[in-house]
Coordinates of C-alpha atoms and ligand atoms in Angstrom, one line a residue:
M198 CA 112.5 -29.8 153.2
S199 CA 115.0 -29.0 155.9
A200 CA 114.5 -29.9 159.4
Q201 CA 116.4 -26.7 160.7
P202 CA 114.5 -23.5 161.6
L203 CA 114.1 -21.4 158.7
L204 CA 115.0 -17.8 160.3
N205 CA 114.1 -14.0 159.0
G206 CA 116.9 -12.6 158.3
L207 CA 116.2 -9.2 157.5
Y208 CA 115.4 -6.8 160.6
I209 CA 114.0 -3.4 158.7
D210 CA 111.9 -0.1 160.4
G211 CA 111.0 -2.5 163.4
Q212 CA 109.8 -6.0 161.9
W213 CA 110.8 -8.7 161.1
L214 CA 110.8 -9.9 158.2
A215 CA 112.1 -13.0 156.0
G216 CA 113.9 -12.3 152.7
S217 CA 113.9 -14.7 149.0
E218 CA 117.7 -15.7 149.5
H219 CA 118.2 -18.9 151.9
L220 CA 121.8 -18.7 153.6
Q221 CA 122.7 -22.2 154.9
V222 CA 124.9 -21.8 158.5
I223 CA 126.8 -24.3 159.4
N224 CA 128.0 -25.4 162.8
P225 CA 132.3 -25.6 162.1
S226 CA 132.6 -28.7 164.5
T227 CA 130.7 -30.6 163.8
E228 CA 129.6 -29.6 159.5
G229 CA 126.3 -30.1 160.3
V230 CA 123.0 -27.5 159.3
L231 CA 123.1 -24.9 162.7
A232 CA 119.7 -22.8 160.8
Q233 CA 118.7 -21.5 157.1
V234 CA 118.7 -17.7 157.6
A235 CA 116.1 -15.8 154.6
G236 CA 118.4 -13.2 153.4
G237 CA 117.9 -10.7 151.4
G238 CA 118.9 -8.8 147.9
P239 CA 119.4 -5.5 146.5
E240 CA 115.6 -4.8 147.3
A241 CA 116.0 -5.6 150.9
V242 CA 118.7 -2.8 150.7
E243 CA 116.7 -0.3 149.9
Q244 CA 113.9 -1.3 151.7
A245 CA 116.8 -0.4 154.8
L246 CA 117.8 2.7 153.2
C247 CA 114.2 3.9 153.4
A248 CA 113.8 2.9 156.4
A249 CA 116.8 4.3 158.0
S250 CA 116.4 7.4 156.2
A251 CA 113.6 8.3 158.3
G252 CA 115.3 6.4 161.3
L253 CA 118.0 9.4 160.8
A254 CA 115.3 12.4 160.8
R255 CA 114.6 12.0 164.3
W256 CA 117.6 9.9 165.8
S257 CA 120.2 12.7 164.5
H258 CA 117.9 15.6 167.4
S259 CA 118.3 13.2 170.1
S260 CA 120.6 14.5 173.0
G261 CA 123.5 12.9 174.1
A262 CA 122.1 11.6 177.1
E263 CA 118.8 10.0 175.4
R264 CA 121.5 8.4 173.3
A265 CA 123.8 6.9 176.0
A266 CA 120.5 5.3 178.0
V267 CA 119.8 3.1 174.9
L268 CA 123.0 2.2 174.5
R269 CA 123.6 1.1 178.5
R270 CA 120.0 -0.6 177.6
I271 CA 121.3 -2.4 174.4
A272 CA 124.5 -3.6 177.1
A273 CA 122.6 -4.8 179.4
G274 CA 120.3 -6.7 177.0
V275 CA 123.8 -8.4 175.8
A276 CA 124.3 -9.3 179.5
E277 CA 121.5 -10.3 180.4
R278 CA 121.3 -12.9 177.2
R279 CA 125.3 -13.8 177.8
E280 CA 125.2 -17.2 178.4
Q281 CA 122.9 -17.7 174.9
L282 CA 125.1 -15.5 172.8
M283 CA 128.5 -17.3 173.6
H284 CA 126.8 -20.4 172.6
L285 CA 125.8 -18.6 169.4
Q286 CA 129.1 -17.5 168.9
S287 CA 131.1 -21.1 169.8
S288 CA 128.2 -23.0 167.7
N289 CA 128.6 -21.0 164.6
N290 CA 131.6 -19.7 165.0
G291 CA 134.2 -22.7 166.1
K292 CA 135.6 -20.6 169.2
P293 CA 136.1 -22.4 172.4
Q294 CA 133.2 -21.1 175.3
F295 CA 136.1 -19.0 177.1
E296 CA 136.5 -17.3 174.3
A297 CA 133.4 -16.8 173.2
A298 CA 132.7 -15.3 177.3
M299 CA 135.7 -13.0 175.8
D300 CA 133.6 -11.6 172.8
V301 CA 130.6 -10.8 174.3
D302 CA 132.3 -9.1 177.6
D303 CA 133.9 -6.9 174.6
V304 CA 130.1 -6.1 173.5
I305 CA 129.1 -4.9 176.6
A306 CA 132.0 -2.7 177.3
T307 CA 131.9 -1.1 174.0
F308 CA 128.1 -0.3 174.4
E309 CA 128.8 1.0 178.0
Y310 CA 131.9 2.8 176.6
Y311 CA 129.9 4.7 173.9
A312 CA 126.9 5.4 176.0
G313 CA 129.9 7.6 177.9
L314 CA 131.3 9.3 175.1
A315 CA 127.4 9.7 174.3
E316 CA 127.1 11.3 177.3
G317 CA 129.7 13.7 177.3
L318 CA 128.4 15.0 173.5
D319 CA 125.9 17.0 174.8
A320 CA 128.5 19.4 177.3
A321 CA 130.5 19.9 174.4
Q322 CA 128.3 21.0 171.7
D323 CA 128.8 24.4 170.1
A324 CA 132.0 24.8 172.5
N325 CA 133.2 28.1 172.0
V326 CA 136.4 28.2 169.7
A327 CA 139.1 31.2 171.0
L328 CA 139.7 33.1 167.4
P329 CA 142.8 35.6 167.0
S330 CA 139.8 38.5 166.1
E331 CA 137.4 40.4 168.4
A332 CA 135.4 41.1 165.5
F333 CA 134.1 37.4 164.6
S334 CA 132.9 34.1 167.5
A335 CA 133.0 30.5 166.5
R336 CA 131.5 27.8 167.6
L337 CA 131.8 23.9 167.1
R338 CA 129.3 21.3 166.3
R339 CA 129.7 17.5 165.9
E340 CA 127.3 16.4 164.0
P341 CA 125.8 12.6 162.9
C342 CA 127.5 11.5 159.5
G343 CA 124.1 10.5 158.1
I344 CA 123.2 7.2 157.2
V345 CA 126.4 4.6 157.6
G346 CA 126.3 1.1 156.2
L347 CA 128.4 -1.5 158.4
I348 CA 129.9 -4.5 156.7
V349 CA 131.2 -7.2 159.2
P350 CA 133.2 -10.6 158.8
W351 CA 132.7 -14.1 160.2
N352 CA 136.1 -13.9 162.6
F353 CA 134.6 -12.2 166.0
P354 CA 131.3 -12.0 165.3
M355 CA 129.4 -9.5 167.3
V356 CA 132.5 -8.0 168.8
T357 CA 133.5 -6.0 164.8
T358 CA 129.8 -5.2 164.9
A359 CA 130.0 -3.8 168.4
W360 CA 133.2 -1.6 167.1
K361 CA 131.0 -0.4 164.8
L362 CA 127.5 0.2 166.0
A363 CA 127.9 1.8 168.9
P364 CA 130.0 4.7 168.1
A365 CA 127.4 4.8 164.6
L366 CA 124.3 4.9 167.3
A367 CA 126.0 7.3 170.2
A368 CA 126.9 9.9 167.2
G369 CA 123.2 9.7 166.7
C370 CA 123.7 8.0 162.7
S371 CA 121.3 5.6 161.2
V372 CA 122.5 2.0 160.6
V373 CA 121.8 -0.6 157.9
L374 CA 124.6 -3.2 159.3
K375 CA 125.2 -6.4 156.9
P376 CA 126.8 -9.6 159.0
S377 CA 128.9 -12.0 157.5
E378 CA 126.7 -14.5 155.5
V379 CA 129.0 -17.6 157.4
T380 CA 127.8 -16.1 160.8
P381 CA 124.6 -14.4 161.1
L382 CA 123.4 -16.0 164.2
P383 CA 125.2 -13.9 167.0
E384 CA 124.2 -10.6 165.0
L385 CA 120.6 -11.7 164.6
E386 CA 119.9 -12.2 168.1
L387 CA 121.8 -8.6 169.3
A388 CA 119.1 -7.5 166.5
A389 CA 116.6 -8.8 168.9
I390 CA 117.9 -7.1 172.3
I391 CA 118.6 -4.1 170.4
A392 CA 115.1 -4.4 168.7
G393 CA 113.8 -4.3 172.6
S394 CA 116.1 -1.5 173.6
G395 CA 113.5 1.5 173.1
L396 CA 115.8 2.7 169.8
P397 CA 113.3 4.3 167.6
R398 CA 111.9 2.3 164.5
G399 CA 114.7 3.0 161.3
V400 CA 117.9 3.5 163.4
F401 CA 119.2 0.2 163.2
N402 CA 118.3 -2.3 160.6
L403 CA 119.9 -5.3 159.9
V404 CA 120.2 -7.1 155.9
C405 CA 121.4 -10.7 156.4
G406 CA 122.5 -11.7 153.0
T407 CA 125.9 -12.4 150.4
G408 CA 128.7 -9.8 150.1
L409 CA 127.3 -9.2 146.0
A410 CA 123.4 -9.3 147.2
V411 CA 123.9 -6.7 150.2
G412 CA 127.6 -5.1 150.5
A413 CA 128.0 -4.3 147.2
P414 CA 125.0 -2.0 146.8
L415 CA 125.0 -0.5 150.3
A416 CA 128.6 0.7 149.2
A417 CA 127.2 1.9 146.5
D418 CA 123.6 3.7 147.5
P419 CA 124.2 7.5 147.7
R420 CA 122.6 7.8 150.2
V421 CA 125.0 6.0 152.8
A422 CA 127.1 8.9 153.9
K423 CA 129.9 6.6 155.1
I424 CA 131.3 2.5 154.9
S425 CA 132.7 1.2 157.7
F426 CA 133.8 -2.5 156.5
T427 CA 136.2 -5.2 158.1
G428 CA 137.1 -7.6 156.1
S429 CA 139.9 -9.1 153.6
N430 CA 142.0 -6.2 151.2
A431 CA 140.4 -7.4 147.9
V432 CA 137.1 -6.8 149.3
G433 CA 137.9 -3.8 151.3
V434 CA 139.2 -2.3 148.0
Q435 CA 136.1 -2.9 145.6
V436 CA 134.3 -1.2 148.6
M437 CA 136.4 1.7 148.5
Q438 CA 136.1 1.7 144.6
R439 CA 132.0 1.6 144.7
A440 CA 132.4 4.1 147.7
A441 CA 134.1 6.3 145.8
E442 CA 131.9 6.7 142.8
T443 CA 129.7 9.0 145.4
V444 CA 132.6 10.2 147.1
K445 CA 131.4 8.8 150.8
G446 CA 133.6 7.9 153.6
V447 CA 135.2 4.4 154.4
S448 CA 136.7 3.1 156.8
L449 CA 138.2 0.1 156.2
E450 CA 139.7 -2.7 159.1
L451 CA 141.7 -4.8 156.8
G452 CA 144.4 -7.5 157.3
G453 CA 147.6 -7.9 158.7
K454 CA 150.6 -9.9 158.4
S455 CA 152.1 -9.2 162.3
S456 CA 155.2 -10.0 164.3
L457 CA 156.2 -10.8 167.8
L458 CA 159.3 -10.5 168.8
V459 CA 161.1 -12.7 171.4
L460 CA 164.7 -10.2 172.4
A461 CA 167.3 -11.4 174.3
D462 CA 166.8 -10.8 177.3
A463 CA 163.1 -12.0 177.5
D464 CA 161.2 -14.9 179.9
L465 CA 161.1 -18.2 177.4
D466 CA 158.0 -19.2 178.9
L467 CA 156.3 -16.4 178.9
A468 CA 157.3 -15.8 175.5
V469 CA 156.2 -19.3 174.6
E470 CA 152.6 -18.3 175.9
L471 CA 152.4 -15.1 174.1
A472 CA 153.4 -16.7 170.6
C473 CA 150.5 -19.4 171.4
G474 CA 148.3 -16.7 172.3
G475 CA 149.0 -14.4 169.1
G476 CA 149.0 -17.7 166.8
F477 CA 146.2 -19.9 168.1
F478 CA 143.6 -17.8 169.6
N479 CA 140.3 -18.1 167.2
A480 CA 142.4 -20.8 165.7
G481 CA 144.4 -17.8 164.3
Q482 CA 141.8 -16.0 162.7
M483 CA 142.4 -12.5 163.6
C484 CA 143.6 -9.8 161.4
S485 CA 145.9 -9.1 164.0
A486 CA 147.6 -12.5 164.4
T487 CA 151.1 -12.6 165.6
S488 CA 152.2 -15.1 162.5
R489 CA 155.8 -14.4 162.7
V490 CA 157.3 -14.9 165.2
L491 CA 161.4 -13.5 165.4
V492 CA 163.5 -15.5 168.5
A493 CA 167.1 -13.7 169.0
D494 CA 169.6 -16.3 168.4
E495 CA 171.2 -17.1 171.4
L496 CA 166.9 -18.4 172.7
A497 CA 166.3 -19.9 169.3
D498 CA 166.8 -23.3 170.1
E499 CA 165.1 -23.7 173.4
F500 CA 162.5 -21.5 172.4
L501 CA 160.9 -24.0 169.8
L502 CA 161.5 -26.6 172.2
R503 CA 159.4 -24.8 173.9
L504 CA 157.5 -23.7 171.4
K505 CA 156.8 -27.9 169.8
A506 CA 156.2 -28.5 173.9
R507 CA 153.6 -26.1 174.0
A508 CA 151.5 -26.3 170.7
E509 CA 151.5 -30.5 171.0
A510 CA 150.2 -30.4 174.0
I511 CA 146.7 -27.3 173.0
R512 CA 143.5 -29.3 173.4
V513 CA 141.9 -29.2 169.8
A514 CA 138.7 -29.8 170.5
D515 CA 134.5 -29.0 170.3
P516 CA 134.1 -25.7 171.2
F517 CA 131.8 -27.1 174.4
D518 CA 134.5 -29.6 175.9
P519 CA 135.4 -28.0 179.4
E520 CA 139.9 -28.7 178.3
V521 CA 139.4 -26.8 175.3
E522 CA 141.8 -24.6 174.1
M523 CA 141.5 -24.0 170.3
G524 CA 138.3 -24.7 168.5
A525 CA 137.6 -25.3 164.7
L526 CA 138.2 -23.3 161.5
V527 CA 135.0 -21.3 160.5
N528 CA 134.4 -23.2 157.5
Q529 CA 135.6 -25.5 154.7
A530 CA 137.0 -22.6 152.3
Q531 CA 138.9 -21.3 155.9
Y532 CA 139.9 -25.0 156.1
R533 CA 141.0 -26.0 152.4
R534 CA 142.9 -22.0 152.4
V535 CA 144.9 -23.0 155.3
Q536 CA 146.1 -25.8 154.4
A537 CA 146.9 -25.4 150.8
H538 CA 149.4 -22.5 152.4
I539 CA 150.9 -25.2 154.9
E540 CA 151.3 -27.8 151.3
E541 CA 153.0 -24.5 149.5
G542 CA 155.3 -24.1 152.2
L543 CA 156.4 -27.2 152.8
N544 CA 156.5 -27.3 148.5
V545 CA 159.5 -24.3 149.0
G546 CA 161.5 -25.6 151.5
A547 CA 160.0 -24.2 155.1
K548 CA 160.6 -27.1 158.0
L549 CA 157.4 -28.1 159.8
V550 CA 158.3 -28.2 163.2
C551 CA 154.9 -29.8 164.6
G552 CA 151.2 -30.0 163.5
G553 CA 150.2 -29.2 159.8
G554 CA 147.1 -31.5 159.6
R555 CA 144.3 -32.8 161.3
P556 CA 143.9 -33.6 165.0
A557 CA 143.9 -37.0 166.1
G558 CA 140.4 -38.4 166.8
L559 CA 138.6 -35.1 165.1
Q560 CA 136.9 -36.6 161.7
Q561 CA 134.5 -34.1 161.5
G562 CA 134.7 -30.6 161.6
Y563 CA 137.3 -28.3 160.0
F564 CA 139.9 -28.5 162.8
I565 CA 143.7 -28.2 162.2
Q566 CA 146.5 -29.0 164.3
P567 CA 148.4 -25.8 165.8
T568 CA 151.0 -25.3 163.1
V569 CA 154.8 -24.2 163.7
F570 CA 157.5 -24.0 160.7
T571 CA 161.0 -22.4 160.8
E572 CA 163.0 -22.0 157.6
V573 CA 160.4 -19.8 156.3
P574 CA 161.5 -18.3 152.9
L575 CA 161.1 -14.6 153.5
D576 CA 159.8 -14.4 149.7
S577 CA 157.2 -17.1 150.3
A578 CA 153.4 -16.7 150.7
L579 CA 154.1 -18.7 154.3
W580 CA 155.8 -15.4 155.4
R581 CA 154.1 -13.0 153.7
E582 CA 150.3 -13.5 153.4
E583 CA 147.7 -13.5 155.6
I584 CA 147.4 -17.0 156.3
F585 CA 143.9 -16.3 159.0
G586 CA 144.9 -20.2 160.7
P587 CA 147.0 -21.7 163.3
V588 CA 150.3 -21.4 161.2
L589 CA 153.2 -19.6 162.9
C590 CA 156.8 -18.9 161.4
V591 CA 159.3 -18.5 163.7
R592 CA 162.5 -17.2 162.5
S593 CA 166.0 -15.8 164.4
F594 CA 167.6 -12.6 164.7
S595 CA 171.3 -11.9 165.1
N596 CA 170.5 -8.4 165.8
E597 CA 167.8 -6.2 167.0
Q598 CA 167.6 -3.8 163.4
Q599 CA 167.4 -6.6 161.5
A600 CA 164.6 -8.2 163.4
I601 CA 162.7 -4.7 163.2
E602 CA 163.5 -4.8 159.5
M603 CA 161.9 -8.1 159.0
A604 CA 159.1 -7.3 161.3
N605 CA 158.0 -3.6 159.3
D606 CA 158.7 -5.3 155.7
S607 CA 155.4 -6.0 155.3
E608 CA 152.5 -4.6 153.4
F609 CA 150.4 -4.6 156.4
G610 CA 150.9 -3.0 160.2
L611 CA 148.2 -3.8 162.2
V612 CA 149.9 -5.0 165.5
A613 CA 152.9 -6.2 166.9
S614 CA 153.9 -7.8 170.2
V615 CA 157.7 -7.4 171.8
V616 CA 159.3 -10.1 175.0
G617 CA 161.8 -8.9 176.8
A618 CA 163.0 -8.3 180.3
D619 CA 164.6 -4.7 179.8
A620 CA 161.1 -2.3 180.0
A621 CA 163.0 0.6 178.2
H622 CA 164.3 -1.6 175.5
A623 CA 161.0 -3.2 174.5
E624 CA 159.3 0.4 174.4
Q625 CA 162.4 1.4 172.4
V626 CA 161.4 -1.8 169.8
A627 CA 157.9 -1.0 170.5
N628 CA 158.1 2.5 169.1
A629 CA 160.3 1.7 166.2
L630 CA 157.8 -1.0 164.7
Q631 CA 155.4 0.3 162.4
A632 CA 151.9 -1.0 163.4
G633 CA 148.8 0.5 165.3
L634 CA 149.1 -1.2 168.3
V635 CA 152.1 -3.1 170.2
W636 CA 152.1 -5.1 173.2
I637 CA 154.8 -5.8 175.1
N638 CA 154.6 -8.9 177.7
A639 CA 151.3 -8.6 177.6
P640 CA 148.2 -10.9 175.8
Q641 CA 146.3 -9.8 172.7
V642 CA 144.2 -7.6 175.5
I643 CA 142.0 -4.5 173.9
F644 CA 139.9 -2.0 175.6
P645 CA 137.4 0.4 174.1
Q646 CA 139.5 3.4 175.2
T647 CA 142.8 2.7 172.9
A648 CA 142.5 2.8 169.4
W649 CA 142.3 -0.8 166.4
G650 CA 143.7 -0.2 163.5
G651 CA 147.0 -0.4 161.6
Y652 CA 149.1 0.8 159.1
K653 CA 149.9 0.7 155.8
Q654 CA 147.3 -1.9 154.0
S655 CA 145.7 -3.0 157.1
S656 CA 143.4 0.1 157.7
I657 CA 142.2 3.3 156.9
G658 CA 141.0 4.7 160.1
R659 CA 140.7 3.9 163.8
E660 CA 137.9 2.1 165.7
L661 CA 137.2 2.4 169.4
G662 CA 138.2 5.2 171.9
P663 CA 136.8 8.8 170.6
W664 CA 138.3 8.0 167.1
G665 CA 136.0 5.3 166.5
L666 CA 133.1 8.0 167.6
Q667 CA 134.6 10.7 165.4
A668 CA 134.7 8.4 162.2
F669 CA 131.3 9.0 162.2
Q670 CA 131.1 12.6 163.0
E671 CA 130.8 15.4 160.5
I672 CA 132.7 18.7 162.1
K673 CA 130.8 21.7 161.9
H674 CA 132.2 25.3 162.2
V675 CA 129.6 28.5 162.5
I676 CA 131.5 31.9 162.4
R677 CA 129.6 34.9 163.5
A678 CA 129.9 38.2 163.0
R679 CA 129.9 40.1 167.0
Ligands
NAD122 P1 135.8 -10.8 153.6 O1 136.1 -9.5 152.6 O2 135.7 -11.7 152.4 O3 133.9 -10.4 154.0 C1 134.0 -9.3 154.7 C2 132.1 -9.2 155.0 O4 131.9 -8.3 153.5 C3 131.5 -9.8 154.8 O5 129.8 -9.4 155.3 C4 131.0 -10.3 153.1 O6 129.7 -10.5 153.6 C5 131.1 -9.1 152.6 N1 130.9 -8.8 151.2 C6 131.7 -9.7 150.3 N2 132.6 -8.9 148.7 C7 131.5 -8.3 149.6 C8 131.5 -6.8 148.0 N3 131.6 -7.1 146.9 N4 130.7 -5.7 148.7 C9 130.4 -5.5 149.5 N5 130.5 -6.6 151.0 C10 131.0 -8.2 150.5 O7 136.3 -11.4 154.7 P2 135.9 -12.5 155.6 O8 136.4 -13.6 154.9 O9 134.4 -12.6 156.3 O10 136.9 -12.3 157.0 C11 138.1 -12.1 156.4 C12 138.8 -11.0 156.9 O11 138.5 -10.3 157.4 C13 140.4 -11.0 157.1 O12 141.2 -11.1 155.8 C14 140.7 -10.3 158.1 O13 142.2 -10.0 158.4 C15 139.8 -9.6 158.1 N6 139.9 -8.8 159.3 C16 140.2 -7.7 159.4 C17 140.7 -7.1 161.0 C18 140.8 -5.3 161.5 O14 140.4 -5.2 162.3 N7 141.7 -5.3 160.5 C19 138.6 -8.0 161.6 C20 138.2 -9.1 161.7 C21 138.7 -9.5 160.1

């Protein structure tokens, strides 16, 4: 028998329940078992959907102000348990405590932001629509789209959940949430906070479990009006195919292969800091990683020297080490995947500038050194595929048009970064990039007010901002003869 706690992995109709599928949850920094979670399968999804149907009947008729009050209580509950949630983020995902703090603060800000939008809904409901005819009047209603299925990955537990859950609840939807089976602990704690928030029973339901046992039946079920999914492209396609059978709405946040452009007038130290942030934050396990770095020819040699020095100085350590700058990868599968990418890069002739292996002194845990390649062939997997690990590929360019073309030459289009001293010029470059969000001389800051999502195969739809709320609403017009 395991000495680890066996946690209830189902929160359905206001009750904590144990499912029959035991998930082993690992601490990636030690490789030790953190907990067992008793998750569910299709029968738990069925129970959760019955609860969500009942929950929807009440919640969908609540006022925006009532929903806002609940969202604010959730935000306050998260703030109260900040330390505990930070601990769970770091121990379950491997991310440093300072990154975990940013995650928790993001969750608080997201619930507060959507509380504000929920309040605004009451005044905007039934707004008059100006018509070119005196004979008719029309009003506009925004109504919740129904029961929604939220499926999230492991790289930003709670954050990807909050970006879906807060607007879904604000819109008046009821929810079945499936966290990643790799990192369910932060979401279990979030569910405990929601349980104490005064949200009516059945509106929020959580089912831990694997993708096939829980995610697949959720995506297929005709009672689900919409699936909002964040994860890999391969699974996103499967979710969309399942959802197509009952013509349900989908929002997809998928992969990326984004670029950071260092223009000829860039501040080199800033460029190096931003390249490290874009490549090594969250150990590079970001859909928004700017894993392609494109540097103006005249700066390239010096940039590479400084980048090498900075990358080699990054302290890779246990997330609770006060000096830590980068933590472990999330699990053995991800560790092996990234190592395979590094080996493949070496095999196709890319030049390793630094890193590429396990940091000295860290024998346990899924740690990989910050890694930089140059001379990466444009047709290699290293250049074209999402690595989802701490690996940067640097290339130089002789003119900016060439750099923009290289950046845009991807099946993805999530984000991009530009570093350059001439603000107007940097803005023009930003406008030419095919990406949903571009940062200029800035780290990857994200605000609930600005949209998240990208072009091409990175996304369908946008999260955050008013777009995140609209994703969970139906538009209804009522036209009446005067
Ligand atoms: P994943 O696609 O393997 O899993 C994501 C979620 O889908 C998990 O909860 C998983 O259990 C579930 N799932 C798996 N198979 C399923 C199926 N057949 N039907 C329904 N659900 C299923 O992704 P991951 O490995 O957890 O996360 C990494 C990926 O997520 C990366 O590709 C990354 O780019 C992407 N990601 C994108 C964003 C974004 O905003 N664009 C953000 C974070 C992560």
